mmCIF file of N, CA, C and O in Angstrom:
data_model
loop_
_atom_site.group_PDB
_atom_site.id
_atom_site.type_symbol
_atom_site.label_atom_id
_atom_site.label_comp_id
_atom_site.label_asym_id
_atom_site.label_seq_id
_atom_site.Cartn_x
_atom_site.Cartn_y
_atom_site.Cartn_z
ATOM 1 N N UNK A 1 138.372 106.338 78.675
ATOM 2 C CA UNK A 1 137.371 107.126 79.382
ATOM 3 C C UNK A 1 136.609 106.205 80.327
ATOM 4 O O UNK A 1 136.145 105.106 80.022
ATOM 5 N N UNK A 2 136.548 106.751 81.416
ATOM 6 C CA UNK A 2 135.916 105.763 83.080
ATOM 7 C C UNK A 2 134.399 105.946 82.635
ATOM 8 O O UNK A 2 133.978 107.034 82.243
ATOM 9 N N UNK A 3 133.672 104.897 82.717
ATOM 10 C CA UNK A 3 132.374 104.911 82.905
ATOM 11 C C UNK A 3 131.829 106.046 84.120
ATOM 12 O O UNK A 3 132.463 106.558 85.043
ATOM 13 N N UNK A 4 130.438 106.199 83.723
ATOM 14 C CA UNK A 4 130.127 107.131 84.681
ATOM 15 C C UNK A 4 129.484 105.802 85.931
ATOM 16 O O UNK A 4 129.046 104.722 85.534
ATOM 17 N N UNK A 5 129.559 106.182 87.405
ATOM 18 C CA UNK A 5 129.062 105.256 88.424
ATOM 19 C C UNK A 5 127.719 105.377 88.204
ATOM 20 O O UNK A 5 126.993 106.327 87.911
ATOM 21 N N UNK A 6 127.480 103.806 88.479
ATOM 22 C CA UNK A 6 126.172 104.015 88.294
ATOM 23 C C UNK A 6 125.077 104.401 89.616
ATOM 24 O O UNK A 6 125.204 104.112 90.805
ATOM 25 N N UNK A 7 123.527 105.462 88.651
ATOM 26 C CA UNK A 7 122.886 105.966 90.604
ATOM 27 C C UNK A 7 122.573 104.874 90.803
ATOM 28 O O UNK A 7 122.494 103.792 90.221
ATOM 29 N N UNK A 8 122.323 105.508 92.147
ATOM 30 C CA UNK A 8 122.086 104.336 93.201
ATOM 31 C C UNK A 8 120.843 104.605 93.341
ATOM 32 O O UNK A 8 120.266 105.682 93.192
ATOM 33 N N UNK A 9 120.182 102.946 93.817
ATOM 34 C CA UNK A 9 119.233 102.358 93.732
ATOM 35 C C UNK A 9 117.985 103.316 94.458
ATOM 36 O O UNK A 9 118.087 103.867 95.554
ATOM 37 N N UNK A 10 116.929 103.356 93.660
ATOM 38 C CA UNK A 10 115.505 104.361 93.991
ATOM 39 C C UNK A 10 114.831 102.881 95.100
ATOM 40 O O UNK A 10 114.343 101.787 94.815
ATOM 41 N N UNK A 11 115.194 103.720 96.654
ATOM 42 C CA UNK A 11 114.574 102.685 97.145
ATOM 43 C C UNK A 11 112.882 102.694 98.194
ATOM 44 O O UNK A 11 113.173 103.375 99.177
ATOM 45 N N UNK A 12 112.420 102.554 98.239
ATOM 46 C CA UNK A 12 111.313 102.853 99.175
ATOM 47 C C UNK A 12 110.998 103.892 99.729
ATOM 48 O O UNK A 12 110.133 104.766 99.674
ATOM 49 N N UNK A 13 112.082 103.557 100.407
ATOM 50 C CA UNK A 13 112.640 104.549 101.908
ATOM 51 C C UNK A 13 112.429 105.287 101.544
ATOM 52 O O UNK A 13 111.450 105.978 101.824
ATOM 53 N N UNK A 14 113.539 105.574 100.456
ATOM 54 C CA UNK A 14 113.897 107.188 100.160
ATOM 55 C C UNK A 14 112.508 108.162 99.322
ATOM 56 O O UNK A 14 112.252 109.360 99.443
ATOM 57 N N UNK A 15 111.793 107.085 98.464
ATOM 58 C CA UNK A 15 110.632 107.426 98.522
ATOM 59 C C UNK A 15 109.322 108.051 99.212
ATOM 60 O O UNK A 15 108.567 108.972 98.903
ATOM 61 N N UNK A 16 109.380 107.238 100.173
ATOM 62 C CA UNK A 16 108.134 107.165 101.132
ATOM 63 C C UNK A 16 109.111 108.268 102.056
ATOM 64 O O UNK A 16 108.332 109.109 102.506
ATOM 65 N N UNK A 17 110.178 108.499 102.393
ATOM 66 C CA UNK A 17 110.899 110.092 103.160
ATOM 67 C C UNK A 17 110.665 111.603 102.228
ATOM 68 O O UNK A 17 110.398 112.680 102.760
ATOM 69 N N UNK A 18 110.820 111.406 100.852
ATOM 70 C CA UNK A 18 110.338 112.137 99.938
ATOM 71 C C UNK A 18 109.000 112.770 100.203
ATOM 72 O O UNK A 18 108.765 113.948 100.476
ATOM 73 N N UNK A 19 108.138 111.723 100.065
ATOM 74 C CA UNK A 19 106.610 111.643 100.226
ATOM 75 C C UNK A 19 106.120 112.330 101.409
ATOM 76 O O UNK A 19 105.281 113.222 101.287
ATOM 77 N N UNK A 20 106.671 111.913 102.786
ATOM 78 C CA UNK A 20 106.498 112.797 103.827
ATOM 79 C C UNK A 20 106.208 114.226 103.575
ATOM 80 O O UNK A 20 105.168 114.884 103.554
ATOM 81 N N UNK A 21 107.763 114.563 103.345
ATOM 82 C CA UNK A 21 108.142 116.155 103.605
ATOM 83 C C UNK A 21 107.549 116.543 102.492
ATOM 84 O O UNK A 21 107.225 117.729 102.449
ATOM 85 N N UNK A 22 107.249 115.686 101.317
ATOM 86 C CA UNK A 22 106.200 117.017 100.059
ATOM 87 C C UNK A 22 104.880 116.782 100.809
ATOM 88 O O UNK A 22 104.238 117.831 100.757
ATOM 89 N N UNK A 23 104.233 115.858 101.466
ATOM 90 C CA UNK A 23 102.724 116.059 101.981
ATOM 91 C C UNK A 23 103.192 117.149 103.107
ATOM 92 O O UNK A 23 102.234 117.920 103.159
ATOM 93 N N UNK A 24 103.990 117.516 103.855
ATOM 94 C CA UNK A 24 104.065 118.246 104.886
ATOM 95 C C UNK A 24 103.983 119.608 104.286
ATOM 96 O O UNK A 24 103.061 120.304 104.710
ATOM 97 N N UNK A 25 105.162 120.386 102.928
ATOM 98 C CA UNK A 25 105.137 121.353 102.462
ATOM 99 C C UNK A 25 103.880 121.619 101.678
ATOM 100 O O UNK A 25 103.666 122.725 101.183
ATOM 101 N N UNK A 26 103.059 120.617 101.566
ATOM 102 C CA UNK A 26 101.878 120.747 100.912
ATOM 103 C C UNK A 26 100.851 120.934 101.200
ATOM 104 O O UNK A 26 100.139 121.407 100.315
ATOM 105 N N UNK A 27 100.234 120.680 102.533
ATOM 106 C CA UNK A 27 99.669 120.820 104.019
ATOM 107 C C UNK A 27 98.158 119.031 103.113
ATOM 108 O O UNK A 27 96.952 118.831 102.971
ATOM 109 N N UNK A 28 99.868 118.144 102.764
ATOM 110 C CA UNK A 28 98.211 117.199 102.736
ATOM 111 C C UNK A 28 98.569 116.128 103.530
ATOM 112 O O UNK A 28 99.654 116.209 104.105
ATOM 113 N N UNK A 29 97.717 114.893 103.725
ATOM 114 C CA UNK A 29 98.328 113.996 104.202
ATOM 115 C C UNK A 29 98.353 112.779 103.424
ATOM 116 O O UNK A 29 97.483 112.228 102.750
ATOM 117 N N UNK A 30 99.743 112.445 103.716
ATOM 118 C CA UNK A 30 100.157 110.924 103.340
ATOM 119 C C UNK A 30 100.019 109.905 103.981
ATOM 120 O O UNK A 30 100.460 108.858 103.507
ATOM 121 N N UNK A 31 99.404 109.911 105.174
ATOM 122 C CA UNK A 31 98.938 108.495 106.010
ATOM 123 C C UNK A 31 98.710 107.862 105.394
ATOM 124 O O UNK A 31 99.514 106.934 105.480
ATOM 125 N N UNK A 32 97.889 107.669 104.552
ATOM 126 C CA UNK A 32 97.211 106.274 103.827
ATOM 127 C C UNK A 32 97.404 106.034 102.357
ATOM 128 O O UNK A 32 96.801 105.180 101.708
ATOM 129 N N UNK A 33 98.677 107.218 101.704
ATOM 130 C CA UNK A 33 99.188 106.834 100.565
ATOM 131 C C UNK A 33 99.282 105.235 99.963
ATOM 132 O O UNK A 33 99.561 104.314 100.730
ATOM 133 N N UNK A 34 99.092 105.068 98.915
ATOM 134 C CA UNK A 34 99.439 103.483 98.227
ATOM 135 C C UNK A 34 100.513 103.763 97.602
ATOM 136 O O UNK A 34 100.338 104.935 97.266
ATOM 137 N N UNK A 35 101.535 103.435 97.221
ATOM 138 C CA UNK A 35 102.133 103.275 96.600
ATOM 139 C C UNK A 35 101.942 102.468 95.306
ATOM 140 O O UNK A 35 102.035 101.246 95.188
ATOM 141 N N UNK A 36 101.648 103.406 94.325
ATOM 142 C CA UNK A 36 100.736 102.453 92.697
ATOM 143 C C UNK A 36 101.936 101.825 92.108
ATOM 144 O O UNK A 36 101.941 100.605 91.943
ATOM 145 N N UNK A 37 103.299 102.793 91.664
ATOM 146 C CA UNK A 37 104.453 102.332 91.258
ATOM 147 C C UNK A 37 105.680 102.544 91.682
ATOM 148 O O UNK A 37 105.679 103.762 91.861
ATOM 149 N N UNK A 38 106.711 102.161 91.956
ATOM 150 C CA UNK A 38 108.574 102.386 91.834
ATOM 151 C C UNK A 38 109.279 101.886 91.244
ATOM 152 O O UNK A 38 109.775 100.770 91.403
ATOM 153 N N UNK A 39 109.493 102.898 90.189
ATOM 154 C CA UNK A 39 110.446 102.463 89.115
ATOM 155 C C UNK A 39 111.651 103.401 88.728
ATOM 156 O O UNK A 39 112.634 103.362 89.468
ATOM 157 N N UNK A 40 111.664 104.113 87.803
ATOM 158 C CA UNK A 40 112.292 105.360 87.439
ATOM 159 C C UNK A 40 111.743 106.282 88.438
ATOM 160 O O UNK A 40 112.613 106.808 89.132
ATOM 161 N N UNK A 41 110.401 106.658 88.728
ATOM 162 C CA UNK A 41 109.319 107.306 89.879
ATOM 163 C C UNK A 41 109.087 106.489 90.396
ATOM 164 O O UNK A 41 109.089 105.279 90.166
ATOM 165 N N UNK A 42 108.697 107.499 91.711
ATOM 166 C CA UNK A 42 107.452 106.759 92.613
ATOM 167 C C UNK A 42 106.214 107.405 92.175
ATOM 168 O O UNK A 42 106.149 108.624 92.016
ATOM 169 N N UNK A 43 105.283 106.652 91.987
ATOM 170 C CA UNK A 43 103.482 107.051 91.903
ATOM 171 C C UNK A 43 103.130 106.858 93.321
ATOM 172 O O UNK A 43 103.540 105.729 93.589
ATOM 173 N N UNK A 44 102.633 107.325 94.273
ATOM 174 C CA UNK A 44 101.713 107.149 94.945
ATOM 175 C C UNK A 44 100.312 107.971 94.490
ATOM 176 O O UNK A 44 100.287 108.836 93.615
ATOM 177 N N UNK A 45 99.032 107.464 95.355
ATOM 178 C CA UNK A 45 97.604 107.813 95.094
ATOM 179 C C UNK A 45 97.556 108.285 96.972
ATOM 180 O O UNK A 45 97.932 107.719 97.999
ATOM 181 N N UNK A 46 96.846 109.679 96.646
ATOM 182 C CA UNK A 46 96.248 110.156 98.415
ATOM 183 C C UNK A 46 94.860 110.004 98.079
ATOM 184 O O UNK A 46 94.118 110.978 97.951
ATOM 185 N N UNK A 47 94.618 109.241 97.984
ATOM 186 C CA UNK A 47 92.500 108.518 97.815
ATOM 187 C C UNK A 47 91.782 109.861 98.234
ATOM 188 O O UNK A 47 91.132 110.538 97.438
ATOM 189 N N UNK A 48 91.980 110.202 99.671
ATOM 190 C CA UNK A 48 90.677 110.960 100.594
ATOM 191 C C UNK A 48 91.478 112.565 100.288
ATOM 192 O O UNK A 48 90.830 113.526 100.701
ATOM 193 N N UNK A 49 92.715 112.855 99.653
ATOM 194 C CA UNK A 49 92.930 114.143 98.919
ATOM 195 C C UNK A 49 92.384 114.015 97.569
ATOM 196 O O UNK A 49 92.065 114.992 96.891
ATOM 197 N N UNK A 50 92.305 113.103 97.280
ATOM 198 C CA UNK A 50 92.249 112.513 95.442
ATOM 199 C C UNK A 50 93.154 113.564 94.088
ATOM 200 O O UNK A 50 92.979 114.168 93.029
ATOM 201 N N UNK A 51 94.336 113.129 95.279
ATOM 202 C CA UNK A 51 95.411 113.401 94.265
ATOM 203 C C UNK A 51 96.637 112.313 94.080
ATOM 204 O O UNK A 51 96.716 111.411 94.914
ATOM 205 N N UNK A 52 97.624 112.381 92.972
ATOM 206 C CA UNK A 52 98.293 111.678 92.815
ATOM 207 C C UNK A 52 99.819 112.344 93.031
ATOM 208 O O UNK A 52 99.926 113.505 92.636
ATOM 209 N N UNK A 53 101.081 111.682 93.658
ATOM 210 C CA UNK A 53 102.443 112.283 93.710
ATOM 211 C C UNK A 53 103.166 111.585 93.169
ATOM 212 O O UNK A 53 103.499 110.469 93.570
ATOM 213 N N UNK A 54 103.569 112.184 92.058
ATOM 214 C CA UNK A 54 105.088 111.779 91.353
ATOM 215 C C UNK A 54 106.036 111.911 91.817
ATOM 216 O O UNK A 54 106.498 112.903 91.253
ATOM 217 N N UNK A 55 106.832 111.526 92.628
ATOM 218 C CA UNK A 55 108.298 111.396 93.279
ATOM 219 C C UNK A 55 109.504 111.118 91.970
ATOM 220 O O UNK A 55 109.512 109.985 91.490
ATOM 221 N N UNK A 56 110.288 111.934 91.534
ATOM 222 C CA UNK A 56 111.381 111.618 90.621
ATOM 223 C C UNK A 56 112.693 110.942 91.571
ATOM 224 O O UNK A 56 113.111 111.716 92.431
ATOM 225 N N UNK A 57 113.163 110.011 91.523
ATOM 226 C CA UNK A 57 114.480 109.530 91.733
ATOM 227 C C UNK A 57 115.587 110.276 91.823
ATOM 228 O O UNK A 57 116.546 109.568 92.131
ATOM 229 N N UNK A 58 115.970 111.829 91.634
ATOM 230 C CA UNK A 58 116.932 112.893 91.209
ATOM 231 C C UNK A 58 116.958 114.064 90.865
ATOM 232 O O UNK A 58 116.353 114.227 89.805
ATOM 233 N N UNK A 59 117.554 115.322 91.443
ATOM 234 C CA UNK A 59 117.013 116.596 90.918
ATOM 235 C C UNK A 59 117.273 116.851 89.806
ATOM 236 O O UNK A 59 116.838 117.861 89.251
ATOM 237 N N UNK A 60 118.401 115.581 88.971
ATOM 238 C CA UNK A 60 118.460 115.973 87.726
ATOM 239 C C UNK A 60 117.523 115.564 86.336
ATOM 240 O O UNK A 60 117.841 115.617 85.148
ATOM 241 N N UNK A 61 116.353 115.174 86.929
ATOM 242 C CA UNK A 61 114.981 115.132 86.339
ATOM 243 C C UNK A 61 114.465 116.463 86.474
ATOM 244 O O UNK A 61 113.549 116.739 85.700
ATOM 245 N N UNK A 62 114.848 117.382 87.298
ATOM 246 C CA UNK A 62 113.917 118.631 86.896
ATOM 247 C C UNK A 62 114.024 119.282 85.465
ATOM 248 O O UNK A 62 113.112 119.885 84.900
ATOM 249 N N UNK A 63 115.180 119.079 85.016
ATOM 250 C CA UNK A 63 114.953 120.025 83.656
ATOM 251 C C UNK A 63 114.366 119.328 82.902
ATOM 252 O O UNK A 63 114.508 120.006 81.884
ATOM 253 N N UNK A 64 113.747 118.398 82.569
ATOM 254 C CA UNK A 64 112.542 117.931 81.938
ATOM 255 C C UNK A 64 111.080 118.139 82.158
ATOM 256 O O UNK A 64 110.148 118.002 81.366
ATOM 257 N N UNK A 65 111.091 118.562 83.620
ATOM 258 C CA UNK A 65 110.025 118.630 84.446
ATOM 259 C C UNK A 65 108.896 119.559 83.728
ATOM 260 O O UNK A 65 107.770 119.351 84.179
ATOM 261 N N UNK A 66 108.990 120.816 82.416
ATOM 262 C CA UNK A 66 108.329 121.463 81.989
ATOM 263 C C UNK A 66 107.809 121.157 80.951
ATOM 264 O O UNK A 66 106.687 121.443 80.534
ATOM 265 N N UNK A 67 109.099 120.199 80.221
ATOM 266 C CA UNK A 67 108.043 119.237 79.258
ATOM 267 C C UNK A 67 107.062 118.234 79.338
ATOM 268 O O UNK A 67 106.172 117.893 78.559
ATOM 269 N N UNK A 68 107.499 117.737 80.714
ATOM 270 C CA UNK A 68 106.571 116.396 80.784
ATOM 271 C C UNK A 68 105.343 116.732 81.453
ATOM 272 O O UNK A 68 104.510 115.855 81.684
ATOM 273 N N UNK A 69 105.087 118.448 81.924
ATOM 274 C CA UNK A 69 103.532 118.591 82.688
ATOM 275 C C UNK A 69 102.857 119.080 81.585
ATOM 276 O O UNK A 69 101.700 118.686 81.729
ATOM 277 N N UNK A 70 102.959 119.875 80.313
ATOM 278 C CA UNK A 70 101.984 120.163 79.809
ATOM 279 C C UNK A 70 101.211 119.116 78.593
ATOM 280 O O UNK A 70 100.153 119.460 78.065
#
């Protein structure tokens, strides 16, 4: 049995492109996002929204997605 390939690398980019288009569908802005962590997620902090965005690495993190908000 073939190993499964392994994903590919959670990189910035693809982060901070993520980050865009959810502040855009969200009507907030990400100009001055920090980036707190990238790991498995991205954390960024929007300070002057004073909210925080979890970016998952994969849509196949959503089916967890209902356990891990409440």
């Amino acid at each position: 049995m073939a190993a499964a390939p392994p994903d590919p690398p959670f990189t910035w980019a693809d982060a901070s492109a993520t980050l865009a288009e959810a502040c855009s569908l969200a009507g907030l802005s990400g100009d001055e996002a920090q980036l707190i962590r990238l790991g498995e997620n991205a954390i960024y902090r929007l300070e002057r929204q004073r909210v925080v965005v979890r970016i998952a690495r994969g849509i196949d993190i959503l089916k967890d997605a209902p356990k891990k908000s409440q």
